[in-house]
Coordinates of C-alpha atoms in Angstrom, one line a residue:
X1 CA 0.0 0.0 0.0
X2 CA 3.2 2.5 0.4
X3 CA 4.3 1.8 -2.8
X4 CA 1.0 2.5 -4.5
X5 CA 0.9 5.7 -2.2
X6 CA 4.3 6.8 -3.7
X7 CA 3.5 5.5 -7.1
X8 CA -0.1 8.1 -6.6
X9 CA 1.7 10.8 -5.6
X10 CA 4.4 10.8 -7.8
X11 CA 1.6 10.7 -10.9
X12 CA 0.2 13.9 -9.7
X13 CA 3.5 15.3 -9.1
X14 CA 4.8 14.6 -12.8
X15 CA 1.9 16.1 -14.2
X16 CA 1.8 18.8 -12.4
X17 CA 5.8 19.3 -13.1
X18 CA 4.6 18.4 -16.3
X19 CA 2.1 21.6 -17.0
X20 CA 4.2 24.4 -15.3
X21 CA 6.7 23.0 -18.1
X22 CA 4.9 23.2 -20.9
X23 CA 2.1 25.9 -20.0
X24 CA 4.8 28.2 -18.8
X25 CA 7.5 27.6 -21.0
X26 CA 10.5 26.9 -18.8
X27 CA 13.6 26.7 -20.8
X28 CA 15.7 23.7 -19.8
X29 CA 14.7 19.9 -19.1
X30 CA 17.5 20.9 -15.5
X31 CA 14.8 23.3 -14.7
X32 CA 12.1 20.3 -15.3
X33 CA 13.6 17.9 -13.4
X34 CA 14.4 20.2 -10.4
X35 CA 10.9 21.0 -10.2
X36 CA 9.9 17.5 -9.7
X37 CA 12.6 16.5 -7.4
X38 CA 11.5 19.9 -5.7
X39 CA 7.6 19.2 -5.4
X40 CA 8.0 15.3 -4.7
X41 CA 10.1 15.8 -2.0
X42 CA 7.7 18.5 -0.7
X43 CA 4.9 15.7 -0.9
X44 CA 6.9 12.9 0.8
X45 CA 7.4 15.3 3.4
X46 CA 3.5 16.1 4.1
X47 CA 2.8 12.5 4.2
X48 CA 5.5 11.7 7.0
X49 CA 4.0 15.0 8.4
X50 CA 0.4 13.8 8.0
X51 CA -0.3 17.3 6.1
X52 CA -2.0 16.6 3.0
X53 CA -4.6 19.8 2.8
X54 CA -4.0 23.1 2.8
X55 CA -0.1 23.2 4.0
X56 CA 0.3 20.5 1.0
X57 CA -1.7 22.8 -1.6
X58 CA 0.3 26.1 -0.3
X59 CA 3.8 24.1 -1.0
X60 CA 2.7 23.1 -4.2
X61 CA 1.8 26.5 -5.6
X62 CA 5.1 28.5 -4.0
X63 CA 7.6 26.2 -5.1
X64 CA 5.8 26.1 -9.1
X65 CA 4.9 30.1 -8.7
X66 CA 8.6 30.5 -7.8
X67 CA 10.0 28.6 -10.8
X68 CA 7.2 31.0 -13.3
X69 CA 8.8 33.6 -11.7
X70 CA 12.2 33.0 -12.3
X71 CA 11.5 32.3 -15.8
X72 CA 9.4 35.2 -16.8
X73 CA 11.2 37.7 -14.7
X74 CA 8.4 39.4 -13.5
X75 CA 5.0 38.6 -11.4
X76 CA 1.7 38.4 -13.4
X77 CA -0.9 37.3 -10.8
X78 CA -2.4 35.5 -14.0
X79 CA 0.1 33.6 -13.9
X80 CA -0.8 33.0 -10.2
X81 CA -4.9 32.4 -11.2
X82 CA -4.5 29.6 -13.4
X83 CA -1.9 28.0 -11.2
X84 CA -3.9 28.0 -8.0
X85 CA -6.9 27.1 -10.1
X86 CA -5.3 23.8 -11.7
X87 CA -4.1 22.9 -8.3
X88 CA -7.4 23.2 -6.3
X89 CA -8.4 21.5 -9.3
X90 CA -6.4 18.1 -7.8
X91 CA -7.9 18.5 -4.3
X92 CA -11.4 19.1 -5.7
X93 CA -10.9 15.9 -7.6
X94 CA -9.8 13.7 -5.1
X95 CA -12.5 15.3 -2.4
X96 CA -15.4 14.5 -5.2
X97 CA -14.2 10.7 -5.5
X98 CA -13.3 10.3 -2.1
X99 CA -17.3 11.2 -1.3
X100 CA -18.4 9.3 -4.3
X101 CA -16.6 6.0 -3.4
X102 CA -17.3 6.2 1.1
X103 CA -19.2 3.6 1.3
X104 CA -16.4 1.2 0.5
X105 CA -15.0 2.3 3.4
X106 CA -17.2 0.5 5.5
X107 CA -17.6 -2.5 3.2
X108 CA -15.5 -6.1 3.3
X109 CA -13.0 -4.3 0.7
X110 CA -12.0 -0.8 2.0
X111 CA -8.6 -1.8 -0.1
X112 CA -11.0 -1.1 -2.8
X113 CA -12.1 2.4 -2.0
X114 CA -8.3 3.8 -1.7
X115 CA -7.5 1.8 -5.1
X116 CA -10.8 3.5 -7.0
X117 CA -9.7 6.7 -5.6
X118 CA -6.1 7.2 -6.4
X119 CA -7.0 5.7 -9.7
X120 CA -9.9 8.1 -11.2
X121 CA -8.6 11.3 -9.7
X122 CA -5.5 10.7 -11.4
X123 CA -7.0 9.5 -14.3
X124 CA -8.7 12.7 -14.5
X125 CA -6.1 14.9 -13.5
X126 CA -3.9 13.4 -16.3
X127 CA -6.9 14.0 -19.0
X128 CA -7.7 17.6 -17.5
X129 CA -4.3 18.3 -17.4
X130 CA -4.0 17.1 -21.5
X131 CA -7.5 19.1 -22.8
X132 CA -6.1 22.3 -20.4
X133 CA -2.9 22.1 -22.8
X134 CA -4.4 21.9 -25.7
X135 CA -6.7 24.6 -25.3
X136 CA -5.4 27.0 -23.3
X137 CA -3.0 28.2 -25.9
X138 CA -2.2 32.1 -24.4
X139 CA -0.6 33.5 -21.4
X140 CA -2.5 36.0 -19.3
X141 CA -0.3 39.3 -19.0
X142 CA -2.7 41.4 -17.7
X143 CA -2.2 44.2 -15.0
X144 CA -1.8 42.9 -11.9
X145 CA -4.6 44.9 -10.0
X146 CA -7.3 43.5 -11.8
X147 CA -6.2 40.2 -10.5
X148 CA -5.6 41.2 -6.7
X149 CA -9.2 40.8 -5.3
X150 CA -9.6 37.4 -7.2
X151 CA -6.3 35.8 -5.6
X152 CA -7.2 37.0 -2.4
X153 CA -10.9 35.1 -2.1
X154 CA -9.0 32.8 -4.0
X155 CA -6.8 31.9 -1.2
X156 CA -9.8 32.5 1.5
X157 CA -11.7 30.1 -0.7
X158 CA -9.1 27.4 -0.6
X159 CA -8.7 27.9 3.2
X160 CA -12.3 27.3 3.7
X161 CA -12.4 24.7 1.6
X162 CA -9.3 23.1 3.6
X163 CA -11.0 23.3 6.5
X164 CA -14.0 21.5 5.8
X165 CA -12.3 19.0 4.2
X166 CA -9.9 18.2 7.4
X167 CA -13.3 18.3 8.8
X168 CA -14.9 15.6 7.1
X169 CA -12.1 13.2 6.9
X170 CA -11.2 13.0 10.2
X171 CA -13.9 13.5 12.5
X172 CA -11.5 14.3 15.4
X173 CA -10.7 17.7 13.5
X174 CA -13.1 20.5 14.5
X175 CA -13.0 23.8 13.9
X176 CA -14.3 27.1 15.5
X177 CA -17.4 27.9 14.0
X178 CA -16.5 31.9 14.3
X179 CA -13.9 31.7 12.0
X180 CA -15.4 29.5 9.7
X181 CA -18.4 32.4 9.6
X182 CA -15.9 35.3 9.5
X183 CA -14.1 33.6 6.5
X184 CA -17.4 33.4 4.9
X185 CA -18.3 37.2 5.4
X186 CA -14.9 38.5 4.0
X187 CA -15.3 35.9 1.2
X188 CA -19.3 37.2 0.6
X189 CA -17.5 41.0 0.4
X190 CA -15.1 40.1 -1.8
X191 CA -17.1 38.7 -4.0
X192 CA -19.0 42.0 -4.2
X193 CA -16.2 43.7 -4.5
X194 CA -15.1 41.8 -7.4
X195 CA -18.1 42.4 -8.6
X196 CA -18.1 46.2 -8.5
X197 CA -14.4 45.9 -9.7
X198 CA -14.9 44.1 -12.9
X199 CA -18.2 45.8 -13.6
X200 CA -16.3 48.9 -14.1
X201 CA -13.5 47.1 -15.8
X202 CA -16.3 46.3 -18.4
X203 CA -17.7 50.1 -18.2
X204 CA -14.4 51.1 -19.9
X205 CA -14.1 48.0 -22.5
X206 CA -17.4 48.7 -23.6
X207 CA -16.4 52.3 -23.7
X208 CA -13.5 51.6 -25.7
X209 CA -15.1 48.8 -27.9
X210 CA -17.7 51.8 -28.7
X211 CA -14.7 54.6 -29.5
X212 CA -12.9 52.0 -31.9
X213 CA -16.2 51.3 -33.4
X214 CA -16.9 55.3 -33.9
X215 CA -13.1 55.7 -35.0
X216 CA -13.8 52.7 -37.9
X217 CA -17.0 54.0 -39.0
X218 CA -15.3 57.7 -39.4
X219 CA -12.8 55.7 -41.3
X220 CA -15.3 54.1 -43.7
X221 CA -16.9 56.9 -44.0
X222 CA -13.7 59.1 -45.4
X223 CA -12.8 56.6 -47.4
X224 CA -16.0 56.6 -49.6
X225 CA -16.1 60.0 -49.2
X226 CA -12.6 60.4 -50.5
X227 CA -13.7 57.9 -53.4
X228 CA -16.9 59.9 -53.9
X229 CA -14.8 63.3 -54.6
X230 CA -12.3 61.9 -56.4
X231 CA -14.6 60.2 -58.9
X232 CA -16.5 63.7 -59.0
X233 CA -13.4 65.8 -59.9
X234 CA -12.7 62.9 -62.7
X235 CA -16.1 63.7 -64.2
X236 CA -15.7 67.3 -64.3
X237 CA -12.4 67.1 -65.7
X238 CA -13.7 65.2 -69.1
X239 CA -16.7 67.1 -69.3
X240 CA -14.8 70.4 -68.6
X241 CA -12.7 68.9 -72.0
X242 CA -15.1 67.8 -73.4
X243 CA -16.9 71.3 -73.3
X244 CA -13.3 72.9 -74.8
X245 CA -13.7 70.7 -77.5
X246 CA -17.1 71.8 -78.3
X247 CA -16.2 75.5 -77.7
X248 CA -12.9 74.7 -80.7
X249 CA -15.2 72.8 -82.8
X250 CA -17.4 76.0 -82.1
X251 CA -15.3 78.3 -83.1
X252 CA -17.5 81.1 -81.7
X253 CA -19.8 81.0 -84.5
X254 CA -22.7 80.4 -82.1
X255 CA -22.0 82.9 -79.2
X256 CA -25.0 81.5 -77.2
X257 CA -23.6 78.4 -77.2
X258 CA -19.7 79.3 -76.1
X259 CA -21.2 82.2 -73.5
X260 CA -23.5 78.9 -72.0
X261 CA -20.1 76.9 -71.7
X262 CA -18.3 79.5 -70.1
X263 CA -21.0 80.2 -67.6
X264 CA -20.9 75.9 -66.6
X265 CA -17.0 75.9 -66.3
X266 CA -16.9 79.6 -64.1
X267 CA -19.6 77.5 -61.7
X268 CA -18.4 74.7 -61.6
X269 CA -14.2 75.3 -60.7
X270 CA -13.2 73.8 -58.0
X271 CA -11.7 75.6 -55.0
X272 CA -9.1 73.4 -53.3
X273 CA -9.3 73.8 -49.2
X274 CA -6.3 74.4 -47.0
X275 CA -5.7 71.3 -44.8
X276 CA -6.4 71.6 -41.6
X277 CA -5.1 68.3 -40.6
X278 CA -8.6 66.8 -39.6
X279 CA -10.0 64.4 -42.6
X280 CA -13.1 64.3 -42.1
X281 CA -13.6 67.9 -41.2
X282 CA -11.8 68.7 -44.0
X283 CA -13.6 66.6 -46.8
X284 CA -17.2 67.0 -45.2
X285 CA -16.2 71.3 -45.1
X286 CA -15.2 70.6 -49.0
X287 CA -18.3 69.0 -49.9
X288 CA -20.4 71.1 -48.5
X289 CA -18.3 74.5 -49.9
X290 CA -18.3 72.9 -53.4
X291 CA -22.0 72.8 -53.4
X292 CA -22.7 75.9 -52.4
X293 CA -20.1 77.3 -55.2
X294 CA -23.0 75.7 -57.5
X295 CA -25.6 77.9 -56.3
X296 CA -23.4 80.8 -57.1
X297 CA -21.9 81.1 -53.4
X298 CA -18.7 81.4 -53.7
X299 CA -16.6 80.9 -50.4
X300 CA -13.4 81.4 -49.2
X301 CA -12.0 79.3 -46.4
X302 CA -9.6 80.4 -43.8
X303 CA -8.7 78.2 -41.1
X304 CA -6.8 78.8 -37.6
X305 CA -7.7 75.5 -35.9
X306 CA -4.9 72.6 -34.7
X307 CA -5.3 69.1 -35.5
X308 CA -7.9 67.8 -32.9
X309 CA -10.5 65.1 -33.1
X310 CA -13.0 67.4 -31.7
X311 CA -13.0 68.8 -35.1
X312 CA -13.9 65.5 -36.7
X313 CA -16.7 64.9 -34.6
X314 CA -20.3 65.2 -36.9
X315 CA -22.1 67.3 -34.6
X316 CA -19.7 69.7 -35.1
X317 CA -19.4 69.4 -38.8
X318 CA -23.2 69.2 -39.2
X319 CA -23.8 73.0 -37.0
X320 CA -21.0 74.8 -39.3
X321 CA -22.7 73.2 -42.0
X322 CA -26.5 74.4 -41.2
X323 CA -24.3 77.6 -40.2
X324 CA -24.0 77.9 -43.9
X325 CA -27.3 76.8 -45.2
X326 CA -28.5 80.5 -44.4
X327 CA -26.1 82.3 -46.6
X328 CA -27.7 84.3 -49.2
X329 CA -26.7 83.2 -53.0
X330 CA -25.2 85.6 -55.4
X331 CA -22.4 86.3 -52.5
X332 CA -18.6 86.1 -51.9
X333 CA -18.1 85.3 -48.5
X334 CA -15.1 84.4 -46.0
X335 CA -15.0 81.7 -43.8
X336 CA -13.2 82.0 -40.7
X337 CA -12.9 79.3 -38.0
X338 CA -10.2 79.9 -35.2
X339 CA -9.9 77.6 -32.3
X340 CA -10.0 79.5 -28.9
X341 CA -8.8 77.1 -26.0
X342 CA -12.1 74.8 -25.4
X343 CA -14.3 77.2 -27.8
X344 CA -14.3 77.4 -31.8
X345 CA -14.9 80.8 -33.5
X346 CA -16.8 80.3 -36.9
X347 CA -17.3 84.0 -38.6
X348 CA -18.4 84.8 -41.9
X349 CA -18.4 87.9 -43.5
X350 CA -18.3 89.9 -46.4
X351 CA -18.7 93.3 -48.0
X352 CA -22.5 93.1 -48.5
X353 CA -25.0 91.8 -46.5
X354 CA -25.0 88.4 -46.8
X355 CA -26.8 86.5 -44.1
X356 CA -30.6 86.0 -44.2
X357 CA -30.6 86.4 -40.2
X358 CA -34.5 86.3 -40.0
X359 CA -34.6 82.4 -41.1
X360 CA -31.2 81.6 -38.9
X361 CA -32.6 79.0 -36.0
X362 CA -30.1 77.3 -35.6
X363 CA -30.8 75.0 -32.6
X364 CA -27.8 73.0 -31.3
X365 CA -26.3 72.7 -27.9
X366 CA -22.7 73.8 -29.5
X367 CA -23.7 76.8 -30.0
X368 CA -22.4 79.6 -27.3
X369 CA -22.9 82.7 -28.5
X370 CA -23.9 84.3 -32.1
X371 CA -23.8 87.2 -33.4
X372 CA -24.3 89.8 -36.2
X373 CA -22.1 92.9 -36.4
X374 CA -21.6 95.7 -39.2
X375 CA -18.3 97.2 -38.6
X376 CA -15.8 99.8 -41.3
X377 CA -18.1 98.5 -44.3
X378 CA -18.2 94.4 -43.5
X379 CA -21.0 92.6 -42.6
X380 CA -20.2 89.6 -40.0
X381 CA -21.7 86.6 -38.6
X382 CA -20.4 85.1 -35.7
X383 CA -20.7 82.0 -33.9
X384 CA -19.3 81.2 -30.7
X385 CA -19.0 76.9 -30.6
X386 CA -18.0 75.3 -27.2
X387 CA -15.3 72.3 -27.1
X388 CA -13.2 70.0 -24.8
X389 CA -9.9 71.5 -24.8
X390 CA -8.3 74.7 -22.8
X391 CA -9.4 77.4 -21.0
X392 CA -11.5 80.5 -23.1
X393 CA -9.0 82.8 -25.0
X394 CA -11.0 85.1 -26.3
X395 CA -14.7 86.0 -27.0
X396 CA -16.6 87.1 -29.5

């Protein structure tokens, strides 16, 4: 019966050796085989010392933590989770069998019940131990807070669980009921406060999920923009050629016809932008400028804004753009936006009157301040838009 004690535990010692190995990546078979002198040594120790719970458990997962630690050079309580988790693992094992296969104890065969034992839970740790390898394929190099509050119930749990194992075993074992309770009621706040800790942990994945989904979409969407425009400007490049041709073929023989040609090609130039290092502010801005300069509004931008993704935003883009819906046609206007610490000045003006301010409701919650001033023979529109950044510079 010795032998097949020592033959048991040195099974569950080699495969424990075994995934600390191969899950961990230690670098030497010396390293392998000190480990398992290390840990089988520890066990033969507990068994002359009759301590095969907790104290057993505890020596188990300091002397493998210690040889993760050495080869990694640094302490990821990961690391520390799925060790302690494969190693309660064992004892959970064994403790289900062993309550599975009691009766034997008090049969003609109690032989039976140790043989039955040893053999399943190590037959299951060995299987467990193979599916766990194949499937757990990554390491878990996460910050170490977010893994603080799980070792520590981790380690009450075990305790607990120690405890009421040494209790049932061996009926000469009691406990103190008060400490078994007070383990319970740290446990039971832990667990809330695991709870509250990982719920926010979410909060702020979801949060980011969200951002990179907003940061994609603005990305598809400046990409078929981009393609939209270019494929415009291709367009109006053959017909504006194709329109000289017809004006040479012409030959200004029919005036109606070369005056009509001249008209389409004056409305229909294309006024670069200045870049203001924000794509989609800048292409959205373009579009919207172009289209105007079709309904014989012609605009001039001038920008004084950094490169901020505050700029990009569509809110934004979609008040400067109803900003401009009320401009009058038949007009040559300025447009002026200057960033002023967490506010953006958008002015327009222009030597006549412009603006049809009557029908101007603009309703956003950007919107500060606006204003309509006639000042040394220029009309101007103002528009005072808040933002995230600085303090106020200046005002209107």
């Amino acid at each position: 019966m010795v032998a097949y004690n020592i033959f048991l535990n040195f099974v569950e010692i080699l495969t424990l050796t075994t995934f600390v190995y191969l899950y961990y990546s230690l670098s030497s078979r010396k390293q392998f085989c000190l480990l398992l002198t290390s840990l089988f040594l520890i066990c033969e120790l507990c068994d002359i010392l009759r301590e095969n719970g907790i104290v057993l458990m505890l020596g188990y997962f300091i002397t493998s933590y210690i040889f993760v630690i050495y080869q990694k050079n640094n302490l990821y309580l990961g690391d520390a989770f799925i060790l302690g988790s494969y190693i309660f693992f064992i004892y959970l094992c064994t403790f289900i069998l062993y309550y599975l296969f009691r009766p034997l104890l008090n049969s003609e065969f109690p032989i039976l019940f140790y043989i039955l034992v040893g053999t399943f839970s190590k037959t299951f740790l060995v299987l467990f131990t193979y599916w766990l390898l194949e499937h757990l394929k990554y390491n878990l190099n996460v910050p170490n807070k977010q893994y603080l509050i799980v070792i520590i119930t981790e380690i009450l749990v075990l305790s607990i669980f120690g405890i009421i194992e040494y209790a049932s075993v061996d009926i000469t074992v009691s406990f103190s009921s008060f400490i078994v309770c007070s383990l319970l009621l740290i446990v039971f706040f832990l667990i809330i406060m695991n709870g509250i800790y990982f719920n926010k942990i979410y909060t702020e994945k979801m949060q980011y999920e969200k951002q990179l989904q907003k940061e994609k979409y603005i990305k598809q969407s400046l990409r078929l923009i981009q393609n939209i425009s270019y494929d415009i400007d291709d367009k109006k490049h053959r017909i504006h050629w194709i329109l000289e041709h017809i004006k040479h073929l012409n030959n200004d023989t029919n005036t109606e016809i070369s005056k009509a040609i001249e008209q389409y090609q004056s409305k229909n130039t294309y006024q670069k932008l200045v870049a203001s290092k924000n794509p989609v502010f800048d292409i959205l801005i373009s579009v919207k400028i172009n289209r105007l300069q079709d309904d014989n509004i012609s605009i001039k931008p001038f920008f004084e804004i950094s490169q901020n993704e505050k700029y990009d935003d569509l809110d934004f883009i979609d008040v400067i753009s109803e900003i401009l819906d009320y401009v009058k046609r038949h007009n040559e206007i300025t447009l002026h936006i200057k960033g002023q610490g967490i506010y953006t000045l958008v002015e327009l003006y222009s030597e006549n009157d412009f603006y049809d301010y009557d029908r101007c409701k603009i309703e956003s919650d950007l919107i500060v301040k606006k204003k309509n001033i006639y000042k040394d023979g220029i009309y101007y529109m103002k528009f005072l838009l808040k933002g995230t950044d600085d303090d106020v510079g200046e005002n209107l």
